[in-house]
mmCIF file of C-alpha atoms in Angstrom:
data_model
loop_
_atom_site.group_PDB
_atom_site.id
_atom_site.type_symbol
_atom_site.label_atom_id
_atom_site.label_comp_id
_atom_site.label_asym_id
_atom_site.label_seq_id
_atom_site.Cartn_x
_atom_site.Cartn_y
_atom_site.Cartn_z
ATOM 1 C CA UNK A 6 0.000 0.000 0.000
ATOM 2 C CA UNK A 7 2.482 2.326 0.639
ATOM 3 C CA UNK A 8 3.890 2.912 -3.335
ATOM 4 C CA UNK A 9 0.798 4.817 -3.914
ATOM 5 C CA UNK A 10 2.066 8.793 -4.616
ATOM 6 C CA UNK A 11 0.500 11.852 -3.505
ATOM 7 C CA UNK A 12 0.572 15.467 -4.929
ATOM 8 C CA UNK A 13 -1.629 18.415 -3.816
ATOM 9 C CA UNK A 14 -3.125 21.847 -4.799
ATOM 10 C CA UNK A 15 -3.218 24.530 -2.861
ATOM 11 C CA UNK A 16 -5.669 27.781 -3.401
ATOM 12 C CA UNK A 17 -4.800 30.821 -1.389
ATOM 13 C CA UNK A 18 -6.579 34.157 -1.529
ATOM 14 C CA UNK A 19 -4.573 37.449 -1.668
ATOM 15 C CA UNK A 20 -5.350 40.342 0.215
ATOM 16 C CA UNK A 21 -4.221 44.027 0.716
ATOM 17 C CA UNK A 22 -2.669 44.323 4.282
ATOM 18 C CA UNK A 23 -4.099 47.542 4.809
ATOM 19 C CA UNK A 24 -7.975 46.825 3.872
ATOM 20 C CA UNK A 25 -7.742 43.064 4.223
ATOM 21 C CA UNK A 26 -9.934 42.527 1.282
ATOM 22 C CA UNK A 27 -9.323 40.950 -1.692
ATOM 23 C CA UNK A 28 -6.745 42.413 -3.996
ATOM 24 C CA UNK A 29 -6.116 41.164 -7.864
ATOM 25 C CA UNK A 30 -2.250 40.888 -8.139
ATOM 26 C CA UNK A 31 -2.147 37.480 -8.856
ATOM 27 C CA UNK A 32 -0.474 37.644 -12.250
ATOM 28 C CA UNK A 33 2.121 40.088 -9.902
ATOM 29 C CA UNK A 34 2.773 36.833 -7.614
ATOM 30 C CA UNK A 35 3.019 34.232 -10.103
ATOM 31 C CA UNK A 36 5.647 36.431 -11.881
ATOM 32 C CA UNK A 37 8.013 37.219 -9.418
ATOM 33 C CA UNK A 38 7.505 33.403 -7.900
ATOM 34 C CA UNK A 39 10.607 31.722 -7.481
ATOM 35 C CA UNK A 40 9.148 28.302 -6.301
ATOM 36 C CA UNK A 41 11.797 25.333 -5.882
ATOM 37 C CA UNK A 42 11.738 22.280 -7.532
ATOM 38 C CA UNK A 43 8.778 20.855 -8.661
ATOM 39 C CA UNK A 44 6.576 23.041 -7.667
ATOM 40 C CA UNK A 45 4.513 24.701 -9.899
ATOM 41 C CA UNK A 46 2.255 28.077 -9.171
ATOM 42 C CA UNK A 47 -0.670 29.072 -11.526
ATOM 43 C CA UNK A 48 -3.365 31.548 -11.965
ATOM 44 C CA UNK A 49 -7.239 30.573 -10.619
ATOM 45 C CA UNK A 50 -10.760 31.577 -11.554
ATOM 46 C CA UNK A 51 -9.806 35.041 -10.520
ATOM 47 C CA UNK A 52 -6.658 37.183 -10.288
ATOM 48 C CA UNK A 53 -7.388 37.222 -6.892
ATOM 49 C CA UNK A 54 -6.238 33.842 -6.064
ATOM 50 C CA UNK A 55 -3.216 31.618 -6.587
ATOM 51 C CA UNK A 56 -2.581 28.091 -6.754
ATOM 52 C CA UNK A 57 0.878 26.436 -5.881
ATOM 53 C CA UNK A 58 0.973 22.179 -7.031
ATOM 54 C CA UNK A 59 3.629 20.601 -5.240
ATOM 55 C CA UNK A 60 5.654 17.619 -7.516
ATOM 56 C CA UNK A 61 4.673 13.733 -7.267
ATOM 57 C CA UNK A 62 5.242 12.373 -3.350
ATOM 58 C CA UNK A 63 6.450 8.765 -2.139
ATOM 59 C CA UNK A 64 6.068 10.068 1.441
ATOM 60 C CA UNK A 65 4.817 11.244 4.134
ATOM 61 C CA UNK A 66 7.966 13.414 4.984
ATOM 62 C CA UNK A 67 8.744 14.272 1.076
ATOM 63 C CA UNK A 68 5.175 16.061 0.863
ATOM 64 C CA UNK A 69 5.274 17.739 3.897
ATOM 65 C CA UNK A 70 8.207 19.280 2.610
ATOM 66 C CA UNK A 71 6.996 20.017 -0.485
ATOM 67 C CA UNK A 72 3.167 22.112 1.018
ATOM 68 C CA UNK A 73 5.524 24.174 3.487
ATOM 69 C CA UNK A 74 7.949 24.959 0.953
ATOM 70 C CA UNK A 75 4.915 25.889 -1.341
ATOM 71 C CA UNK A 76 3.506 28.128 1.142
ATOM 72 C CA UNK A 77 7.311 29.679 1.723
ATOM 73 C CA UNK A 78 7.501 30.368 -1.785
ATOM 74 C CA UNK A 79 4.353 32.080 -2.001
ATOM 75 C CA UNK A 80 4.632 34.065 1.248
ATOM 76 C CA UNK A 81 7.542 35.768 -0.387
ATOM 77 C CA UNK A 82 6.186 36.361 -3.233
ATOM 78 C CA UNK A 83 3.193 37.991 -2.184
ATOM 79 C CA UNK A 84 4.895 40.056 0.116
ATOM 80 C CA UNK A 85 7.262 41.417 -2.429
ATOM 81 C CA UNK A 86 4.064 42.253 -4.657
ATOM 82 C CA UNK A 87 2.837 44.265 -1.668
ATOM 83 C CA UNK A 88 -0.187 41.844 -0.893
ATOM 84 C CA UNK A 89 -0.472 38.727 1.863
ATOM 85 C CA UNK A 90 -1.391 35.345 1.006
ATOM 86 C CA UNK A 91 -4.368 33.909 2.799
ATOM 87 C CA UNK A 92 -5.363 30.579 3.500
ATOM 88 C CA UNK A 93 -9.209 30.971 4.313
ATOM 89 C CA UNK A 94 -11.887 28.831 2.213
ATOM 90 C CA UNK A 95 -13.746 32.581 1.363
ATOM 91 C CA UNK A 96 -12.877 36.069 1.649
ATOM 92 C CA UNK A 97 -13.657 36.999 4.820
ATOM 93 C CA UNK A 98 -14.035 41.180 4.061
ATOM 94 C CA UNK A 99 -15.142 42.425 0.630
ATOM 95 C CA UNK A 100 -15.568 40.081 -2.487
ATOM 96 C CA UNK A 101 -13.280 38.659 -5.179
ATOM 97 C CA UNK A 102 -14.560 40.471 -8.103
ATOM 98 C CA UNK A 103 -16.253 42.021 -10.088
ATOM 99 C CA UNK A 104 -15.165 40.613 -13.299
ATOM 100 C CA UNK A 105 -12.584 40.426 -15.569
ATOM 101 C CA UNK A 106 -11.464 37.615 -13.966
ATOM 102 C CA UNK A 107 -8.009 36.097 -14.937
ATOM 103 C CA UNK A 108 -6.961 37.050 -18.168
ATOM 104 C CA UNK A 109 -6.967 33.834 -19.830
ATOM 105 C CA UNK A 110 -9.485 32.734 -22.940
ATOM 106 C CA UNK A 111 -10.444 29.555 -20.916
ATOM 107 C CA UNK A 112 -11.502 31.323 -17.989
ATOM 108 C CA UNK A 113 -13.499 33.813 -20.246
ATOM 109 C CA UNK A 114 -15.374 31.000 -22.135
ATOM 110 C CA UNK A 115 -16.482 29.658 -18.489
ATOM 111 C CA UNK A 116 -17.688 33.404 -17.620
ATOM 112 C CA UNK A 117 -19.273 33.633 -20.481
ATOM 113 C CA UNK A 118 -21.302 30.317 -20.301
ATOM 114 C CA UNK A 119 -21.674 30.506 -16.534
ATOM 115 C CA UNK A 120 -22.518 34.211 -15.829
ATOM 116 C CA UNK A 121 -23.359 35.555 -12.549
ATOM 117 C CA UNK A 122 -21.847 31.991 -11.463
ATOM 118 C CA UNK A 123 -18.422 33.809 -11.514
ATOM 119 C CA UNK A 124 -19.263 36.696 -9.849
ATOM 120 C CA UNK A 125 -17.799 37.208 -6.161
ATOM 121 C CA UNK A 126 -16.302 33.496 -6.914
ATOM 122 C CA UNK A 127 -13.060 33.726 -4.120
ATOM 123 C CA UNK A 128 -13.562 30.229 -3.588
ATOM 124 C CA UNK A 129 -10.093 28.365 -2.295
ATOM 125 C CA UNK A 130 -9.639 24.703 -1.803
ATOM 126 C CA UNK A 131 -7.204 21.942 -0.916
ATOM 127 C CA UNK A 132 -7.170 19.409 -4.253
ATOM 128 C CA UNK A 133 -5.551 15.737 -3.168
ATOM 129 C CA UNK A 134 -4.384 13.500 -5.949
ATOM 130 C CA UNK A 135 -3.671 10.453 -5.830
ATOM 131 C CA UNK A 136 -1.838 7.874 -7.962
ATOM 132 C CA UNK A 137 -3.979 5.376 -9.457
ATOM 133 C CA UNK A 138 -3.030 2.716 -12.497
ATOM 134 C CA UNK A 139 -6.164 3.446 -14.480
ATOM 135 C CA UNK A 140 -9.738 5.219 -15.137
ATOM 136 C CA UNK A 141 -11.305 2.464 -13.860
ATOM 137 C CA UNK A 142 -9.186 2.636 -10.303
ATOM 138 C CA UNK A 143 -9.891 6.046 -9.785
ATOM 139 C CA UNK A 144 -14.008 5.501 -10.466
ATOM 140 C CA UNK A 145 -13.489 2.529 -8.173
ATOM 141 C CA UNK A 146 -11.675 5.191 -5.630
ATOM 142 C CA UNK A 147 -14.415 7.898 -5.682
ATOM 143 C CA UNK A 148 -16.834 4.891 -4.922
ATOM 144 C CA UNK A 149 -15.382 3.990 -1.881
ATOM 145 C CA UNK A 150 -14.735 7.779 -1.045
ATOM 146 C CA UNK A 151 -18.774 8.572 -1.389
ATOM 147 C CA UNK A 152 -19.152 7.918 2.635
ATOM 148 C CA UNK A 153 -16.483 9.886 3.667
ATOM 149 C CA UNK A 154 -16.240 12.989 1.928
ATOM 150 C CA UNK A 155 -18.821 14.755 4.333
ATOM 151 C CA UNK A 156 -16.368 14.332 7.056
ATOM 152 C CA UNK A 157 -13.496 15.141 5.390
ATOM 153 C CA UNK A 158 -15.501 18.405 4.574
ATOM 154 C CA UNK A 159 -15.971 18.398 8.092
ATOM 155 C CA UNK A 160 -12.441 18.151 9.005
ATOM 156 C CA UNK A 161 -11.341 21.116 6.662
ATOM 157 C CA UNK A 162 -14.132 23.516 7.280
ATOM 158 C CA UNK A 163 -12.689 26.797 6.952
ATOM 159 C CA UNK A 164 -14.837 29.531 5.496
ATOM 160 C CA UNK A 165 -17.434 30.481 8.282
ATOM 161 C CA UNK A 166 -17.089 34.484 7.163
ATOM 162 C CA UNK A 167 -17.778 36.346 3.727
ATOM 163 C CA UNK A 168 -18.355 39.667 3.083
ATOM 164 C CA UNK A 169 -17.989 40.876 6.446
ATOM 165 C CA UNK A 170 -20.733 38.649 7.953
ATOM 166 C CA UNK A 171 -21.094 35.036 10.040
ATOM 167 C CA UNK A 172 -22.569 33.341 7.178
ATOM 168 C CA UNK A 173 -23.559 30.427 10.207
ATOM 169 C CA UNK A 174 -22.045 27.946 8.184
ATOM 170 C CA UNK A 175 -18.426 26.576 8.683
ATOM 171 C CA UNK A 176 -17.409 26.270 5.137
ATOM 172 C CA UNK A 177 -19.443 28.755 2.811
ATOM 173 C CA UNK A 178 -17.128 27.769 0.248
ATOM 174 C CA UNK A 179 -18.960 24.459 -0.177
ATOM 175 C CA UNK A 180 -22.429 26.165 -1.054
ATOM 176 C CA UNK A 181 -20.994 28.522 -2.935
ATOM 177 C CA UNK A 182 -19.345 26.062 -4.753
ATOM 178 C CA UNK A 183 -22.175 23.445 -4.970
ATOM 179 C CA UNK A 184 -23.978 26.568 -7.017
ATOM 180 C CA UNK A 185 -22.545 25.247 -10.316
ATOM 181 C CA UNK A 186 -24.208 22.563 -12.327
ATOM 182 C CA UNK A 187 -21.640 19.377 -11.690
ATOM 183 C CA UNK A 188 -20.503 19.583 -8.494
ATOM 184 C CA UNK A 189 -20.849 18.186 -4.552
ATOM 185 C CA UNK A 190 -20.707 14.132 -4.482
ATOM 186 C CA UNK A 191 -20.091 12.920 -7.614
ATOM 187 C CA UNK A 192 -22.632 10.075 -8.505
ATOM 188 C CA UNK A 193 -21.537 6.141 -7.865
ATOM 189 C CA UNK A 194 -20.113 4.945 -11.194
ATOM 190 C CA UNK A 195 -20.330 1.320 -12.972
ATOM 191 C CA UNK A 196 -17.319 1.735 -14.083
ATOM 192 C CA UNK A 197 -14.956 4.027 -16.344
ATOM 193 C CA UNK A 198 -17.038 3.624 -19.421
ATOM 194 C CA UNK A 199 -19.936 4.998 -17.297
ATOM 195 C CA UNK A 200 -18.492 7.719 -16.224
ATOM 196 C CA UNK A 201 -17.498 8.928 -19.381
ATOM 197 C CA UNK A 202 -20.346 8.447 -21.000
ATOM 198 C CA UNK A 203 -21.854 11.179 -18.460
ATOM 199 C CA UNK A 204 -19.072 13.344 -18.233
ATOM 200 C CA UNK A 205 -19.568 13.791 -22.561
ATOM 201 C CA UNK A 206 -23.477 13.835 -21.891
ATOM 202 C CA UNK A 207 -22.825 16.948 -19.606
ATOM 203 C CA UNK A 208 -20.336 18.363 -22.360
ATOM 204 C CA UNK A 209 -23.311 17.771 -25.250
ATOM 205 C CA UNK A 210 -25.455 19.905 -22.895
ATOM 206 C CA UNK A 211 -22.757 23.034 -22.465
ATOM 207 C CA UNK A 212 -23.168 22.865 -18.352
ATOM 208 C CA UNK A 213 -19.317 22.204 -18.744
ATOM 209 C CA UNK A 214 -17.203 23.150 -21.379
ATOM 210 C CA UNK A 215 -14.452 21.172 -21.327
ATOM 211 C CA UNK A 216 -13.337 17.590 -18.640
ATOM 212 C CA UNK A 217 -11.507 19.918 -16.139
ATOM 213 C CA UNK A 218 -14.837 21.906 -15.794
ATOM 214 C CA UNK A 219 -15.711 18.591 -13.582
ATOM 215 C CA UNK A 220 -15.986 20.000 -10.354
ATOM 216 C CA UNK A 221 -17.588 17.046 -8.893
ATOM 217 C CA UNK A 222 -15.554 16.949 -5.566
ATOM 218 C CA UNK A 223 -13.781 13.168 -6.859
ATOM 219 C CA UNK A 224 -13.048 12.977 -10.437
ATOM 220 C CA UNK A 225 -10.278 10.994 -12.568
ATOM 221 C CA UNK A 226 -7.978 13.572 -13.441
ATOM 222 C CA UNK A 227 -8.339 14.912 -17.045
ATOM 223 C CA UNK A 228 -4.305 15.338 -17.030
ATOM 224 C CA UNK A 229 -2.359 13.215 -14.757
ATOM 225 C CA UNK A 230 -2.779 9.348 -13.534
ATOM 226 C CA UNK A 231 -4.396 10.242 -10.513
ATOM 227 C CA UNK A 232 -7.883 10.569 -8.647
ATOM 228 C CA UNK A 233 -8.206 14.200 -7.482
ATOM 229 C CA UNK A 234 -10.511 14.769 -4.537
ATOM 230 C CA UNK A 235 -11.369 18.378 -4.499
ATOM 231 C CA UNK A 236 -13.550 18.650 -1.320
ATOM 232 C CA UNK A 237 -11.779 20.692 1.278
ATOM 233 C CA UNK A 238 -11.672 24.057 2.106
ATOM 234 C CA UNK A 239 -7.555 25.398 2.009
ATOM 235 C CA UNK A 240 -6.762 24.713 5.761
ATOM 236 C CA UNK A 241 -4.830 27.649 7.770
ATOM 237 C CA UNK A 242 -1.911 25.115 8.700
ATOM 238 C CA UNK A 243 0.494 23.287 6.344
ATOM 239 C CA UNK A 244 -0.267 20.490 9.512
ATOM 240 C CA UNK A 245 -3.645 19.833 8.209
ATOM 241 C CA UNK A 246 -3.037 20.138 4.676
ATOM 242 C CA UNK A 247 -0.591 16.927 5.162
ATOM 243 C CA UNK A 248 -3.000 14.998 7.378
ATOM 244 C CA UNK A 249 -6.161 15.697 4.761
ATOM 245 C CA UNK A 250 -4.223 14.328 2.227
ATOM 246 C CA UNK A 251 -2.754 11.197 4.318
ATOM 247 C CA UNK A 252 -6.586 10.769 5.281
ATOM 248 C CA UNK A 253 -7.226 11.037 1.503
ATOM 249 C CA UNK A 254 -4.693 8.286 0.338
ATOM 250 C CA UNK A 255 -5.312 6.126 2.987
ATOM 251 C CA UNK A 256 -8.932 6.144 2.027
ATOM 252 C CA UNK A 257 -8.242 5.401 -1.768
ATOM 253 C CA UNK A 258 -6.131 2.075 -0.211
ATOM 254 C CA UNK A 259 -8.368 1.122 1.652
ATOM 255 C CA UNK A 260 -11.485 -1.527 1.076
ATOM 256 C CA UNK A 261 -14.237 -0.478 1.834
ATOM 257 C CA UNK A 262 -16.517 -0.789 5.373
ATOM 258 C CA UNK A 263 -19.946 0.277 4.042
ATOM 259 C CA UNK A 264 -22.756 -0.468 1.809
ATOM 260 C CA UNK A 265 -23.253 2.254 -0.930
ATOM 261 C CA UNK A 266 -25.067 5.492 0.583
ATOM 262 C CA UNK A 267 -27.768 7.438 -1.361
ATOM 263 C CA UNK A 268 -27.725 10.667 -2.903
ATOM 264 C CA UNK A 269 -30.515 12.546 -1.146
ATOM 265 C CA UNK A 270 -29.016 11.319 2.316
ATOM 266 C CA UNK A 271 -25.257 11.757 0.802
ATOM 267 C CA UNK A 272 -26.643 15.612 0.154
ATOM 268 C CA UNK A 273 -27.898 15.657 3.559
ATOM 269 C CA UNK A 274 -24.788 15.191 5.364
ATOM 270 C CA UNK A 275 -22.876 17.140 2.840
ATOM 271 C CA UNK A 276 -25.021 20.045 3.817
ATOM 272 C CA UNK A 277 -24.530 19.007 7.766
ATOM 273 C CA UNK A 278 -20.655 19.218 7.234
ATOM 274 C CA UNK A 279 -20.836 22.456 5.467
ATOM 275 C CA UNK A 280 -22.899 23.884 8.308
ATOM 276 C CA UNK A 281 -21.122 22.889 11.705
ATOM 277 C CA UNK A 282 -17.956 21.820 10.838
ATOM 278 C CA UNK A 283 -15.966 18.894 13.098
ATOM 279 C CA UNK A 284 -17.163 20.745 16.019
ATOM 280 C CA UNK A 285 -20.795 19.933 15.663
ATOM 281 C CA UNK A 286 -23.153 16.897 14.893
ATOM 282 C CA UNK A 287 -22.745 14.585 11.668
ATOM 283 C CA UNK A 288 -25.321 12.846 9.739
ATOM 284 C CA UNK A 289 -24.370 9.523 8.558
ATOM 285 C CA UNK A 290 -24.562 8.981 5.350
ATOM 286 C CA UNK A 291 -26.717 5.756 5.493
ATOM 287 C CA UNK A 292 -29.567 6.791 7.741
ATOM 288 C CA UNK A 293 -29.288 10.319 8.490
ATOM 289 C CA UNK A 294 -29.068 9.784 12.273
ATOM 290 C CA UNK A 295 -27.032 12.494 14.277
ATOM 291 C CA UNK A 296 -24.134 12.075 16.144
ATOM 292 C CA UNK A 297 -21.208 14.203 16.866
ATOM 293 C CA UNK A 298 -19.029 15.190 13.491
ATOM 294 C CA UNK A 299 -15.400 14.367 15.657
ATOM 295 C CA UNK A 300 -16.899 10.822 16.850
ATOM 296 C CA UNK A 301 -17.435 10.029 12.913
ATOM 297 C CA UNK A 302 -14.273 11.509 11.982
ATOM 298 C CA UNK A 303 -12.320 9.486 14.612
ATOM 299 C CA UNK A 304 -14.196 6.472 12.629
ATOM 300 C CA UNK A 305 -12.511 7.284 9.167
ATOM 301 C CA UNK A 306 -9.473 6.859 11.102
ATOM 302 C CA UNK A 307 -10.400 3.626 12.507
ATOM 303 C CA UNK A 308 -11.081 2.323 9.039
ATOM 304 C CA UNK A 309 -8.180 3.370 7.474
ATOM 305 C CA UNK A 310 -5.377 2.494 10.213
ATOM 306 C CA UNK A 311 -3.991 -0.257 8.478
ATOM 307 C CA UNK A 312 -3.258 1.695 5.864
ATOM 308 C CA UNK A 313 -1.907 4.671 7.947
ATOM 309 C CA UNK A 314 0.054 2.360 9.649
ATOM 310 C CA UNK A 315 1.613 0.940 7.056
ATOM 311 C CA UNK A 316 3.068 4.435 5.800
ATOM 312 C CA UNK A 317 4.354 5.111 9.436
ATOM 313 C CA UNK A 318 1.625 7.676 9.696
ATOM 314 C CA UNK A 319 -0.894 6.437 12.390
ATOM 315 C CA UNK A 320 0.581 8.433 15.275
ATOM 316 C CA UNK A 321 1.072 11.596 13.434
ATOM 317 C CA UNK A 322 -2.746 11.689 12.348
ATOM 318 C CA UNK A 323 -3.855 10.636 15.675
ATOM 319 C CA UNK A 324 -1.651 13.368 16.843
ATOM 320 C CA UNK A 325 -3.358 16.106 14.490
ATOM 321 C CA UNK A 326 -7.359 14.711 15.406
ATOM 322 C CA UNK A 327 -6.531 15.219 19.280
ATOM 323 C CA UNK A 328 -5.382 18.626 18.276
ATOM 324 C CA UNK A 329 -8.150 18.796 16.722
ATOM 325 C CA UNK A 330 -10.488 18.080 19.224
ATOM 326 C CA UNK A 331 -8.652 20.673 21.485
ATOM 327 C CA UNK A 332 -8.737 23.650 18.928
ATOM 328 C CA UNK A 333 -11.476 22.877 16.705
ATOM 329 C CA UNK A 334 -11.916 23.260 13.002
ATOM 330 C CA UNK A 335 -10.437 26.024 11.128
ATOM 331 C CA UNK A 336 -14.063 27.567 10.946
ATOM 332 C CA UNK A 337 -14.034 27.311 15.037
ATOM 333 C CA UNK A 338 -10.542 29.318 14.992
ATOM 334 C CA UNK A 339 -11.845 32.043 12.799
ATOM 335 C CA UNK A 340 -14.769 33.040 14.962
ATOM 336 C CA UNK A 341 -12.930 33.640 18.092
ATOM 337 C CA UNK A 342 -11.728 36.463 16.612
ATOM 338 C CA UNK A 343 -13.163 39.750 17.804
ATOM 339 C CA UNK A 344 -13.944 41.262 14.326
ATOM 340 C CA UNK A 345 -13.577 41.005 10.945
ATOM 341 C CA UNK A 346 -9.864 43.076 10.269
ATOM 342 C CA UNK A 347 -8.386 40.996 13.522
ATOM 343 C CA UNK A 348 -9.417 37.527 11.810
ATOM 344 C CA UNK A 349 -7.627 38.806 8.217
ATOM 345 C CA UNK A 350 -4.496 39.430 10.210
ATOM 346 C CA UNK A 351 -5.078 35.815 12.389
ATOM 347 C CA UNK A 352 -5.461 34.232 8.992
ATOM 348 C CA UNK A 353 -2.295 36.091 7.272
ATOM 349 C CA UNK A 354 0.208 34.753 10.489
ATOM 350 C CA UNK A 355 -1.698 31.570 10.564
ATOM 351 C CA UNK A 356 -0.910 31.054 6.656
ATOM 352 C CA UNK A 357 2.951 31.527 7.291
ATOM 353 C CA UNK A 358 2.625 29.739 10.668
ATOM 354 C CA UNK A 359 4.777 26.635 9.247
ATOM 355 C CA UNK A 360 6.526 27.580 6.369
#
C-alpha cells in the first residue's frame, strides 16, 4: 500500500494588508515566484487567487516538505508584490470580483457560459491526488470515497465568514461552490465507461465546457494518472493540509466498510458538514441519524489504520485529530476572533505559521 504517490493543490486568496480585502495581483505573484523544484504556481478563476501544485510524493515526509515549501515560496512572493497570502476557504471582508477575472481565454469562455456563477467566486480549496493505475481505479476510488467525503468536509471547514458577515455555516465555500451545475458528491459509477459516457453527456449539454470543468468533488484527473478529490476548504496550517491528504490516500487504499449510501441522504450530510464543521453533529450517510461530526471523523481513522500504519503515519494523524479536538476546526478558529480586520491578520500569520 504504501507505493501509492500523492501530490496536492493549494488555493490561497490574496489580500491588501491595509484593507484586508481581496486584492487582484495574482499575475504580480506568479511572476516574481521563485518556487523550488517541482513546484509549480498558476493563476485561478480570478486574479485574486493563486494556486501552488507541489511535484509527485512517495512520502509522508517528502510532501510535507513540499506544502511548506509551497507556502514559503508564495509568502515571499506575495509580500514582495505588496499583498499577503491567505489561507481561508472565502474572503472573509469584501468580495473577489467584479469581473474580468483572470486574463486567460479559458476562464473567459467559463464566464461567459456561466454568468453571474463567476461573480464574487473567491472560492479556495485543498485538491488531493492520488496515484492510481487506471480510469477504472480512480471511479473505483471515488466509490469507496462517497461515505467519507462529508467528514473530510468536516475536518477542513474553513470559510465560516464572507463579506464581512457570520454566514452560520463553517465552510461557505462548499455552497458557494455546490452553485454550479456538476458539483458536490459525484454520482456512484459502474465503471470508467460509465463515467465517461456522463461526463460527454454533460459536455453535449454546455453545463461544462471542457473535462476539467468537472468539479464534482472526486473525479479521474483529465491530465495526470491520478484521482483528485477536491472537497476541502484550504486549511490555515500546512499540519492539516498533510494529514487531509494522508486521510485522503489512505482512504483510496483502503477496502471499503460500508454499503453504498444514497444521494438525497449523501446531500444531507454534505449540507450538515458544510454547516457545523468537526465541532458539531454529523449525519451519517446511510440513515441520516445524528451524532457528533469528531466521533465520525475518529471512525474514518479507525477504518483506514492499516493503511496509515503501514506508511508510518498512524501516530502523526492521531496526533493532528486530538489537536483537533482541542482547537477545533479552522471555521471554530476564525470566529474567536473579535472582528472582521483581527481575523484577516489571524489568517495572514496563521498562513505563514509553518513555512
Amino acid at each position: 500500500m504504501s507505493h501509492y504517490t500523492v501530490g496536492v493543490e493549494q488555493e490561497f486568496l490574496l489580500v491588501d494588508p491595509e484593507s484586508r480585502r481581496p486584492v487582484a495581483l495574482a499575475p504580480r505573484v506568479r511572476e516574481i515566484s521563485r518556487a523550488p523544484g517541482d513546484l509549480d504556481v498558476q493563476g485561478e478563476l480570478t486574479p485574486y487567487q493563486i494556486e501552488v501544485a507541489t511535484g509527485v510524493t512517495h512520502c509522508y515526509e517528502e510532501l510535507d516538505e513540499q506544502v511548506r515549501s509551497a507556502r514559503r515560496a508564495l509568502v515571499r512572493a506575495a509580500d514582495e508584490a505588496g499583498c499577503r497570502l491567505v489561507a481561508t476557504g472565502m474572503p472573509p471582508l469584501g468580495e473577489a470580483g467584479p469581473p474580468p477575472g483572470t486574463d486567460d481565454p479559458r476562464y473567459h469562455r467559463i464566464e461567459y457560459s456561466h454568468r453571474r456563477l463567476v461573480i464574487g467566486q473567491g472560492a479556495c480549496g485543498l485538491h488531493v491526488h492520488v496515484g492510481v493505475s487506471s480510469k477504472a481505479e480512480a471511479v473505483a476510488a471515488s466509490n469507496k470515497l462517497r461515505p467519507w467525503l462529508p467528514t473530510l468536509l468536516a475536518l477542513s471547514a474553513n470559510s465560516p465568514y464572507h463579506a464581512g458577515e457570520d454566514t452560520g455555516y463553517a465552510s461557505w465555500r462548499s455552497m458557494v461552490w455546490s452553485r454550479w451545475p456538476v458539483s458536490g458528491p459525484p454520482p456512484f459509477w459502474n465503471s470508467a465507461d460509465d463515467y465517461d459516457r456522463t461526463v460527454t453527456a454533460l459536455i453535449n449539454s454546455e453545463a461544462l465546457i471542457d473535462r476539467a470543468m468537472v468539479y464534482w468533488d472526486v473525479r479521474p484527473s483529465a491530465h495526470h494518472p491520478t484521482v483528485e478529490v477536491r472537497v476541502a476548504d484550504i486549511p490555515q496550517l500546512a499540519t492539516e493540509v498533510v494529514v487531509l491528504a494522508e486521510l485522503i490516500r489512505a482512504l483510496v487504499v483502503t477496502e471499503p466498510s460500508e454499503q453504498r449510501v444514497d444521494d438525497p441522504v449523501l446531500l444531507a450530510a454534505y449540507w450538515r458538514a458544510s454547516r457545523d464543521g468537526v465541532d458539531g453533529l454529523a449525519a451519517d450517510p446511510h440513515t441520516g441519524k445524528l451524532s457528533p461530526a469528531f466521533d465520525r471523523a475518529m471512525q474514518l481513522v479507525d477504518h483506514v489504520a492499516v493503511a496509515l500504519r503501514d506508511r508510518g503515519t498512524l501516530s502523526t494523524v492521531e496526533r493532528q485529530m486530538d489537536w483537533l479536538r482541542h482547537n477545533g476546526c479552522g471555521a471554530a478558529r476564525q470566529r474567536r476572533c473579535p472582528d472582521p480586520e483581527s481575523l484577516v491578520d489571524m489568517l495572514i500569520a496563521r498562513t505563514r505559521e509553518e513555512t
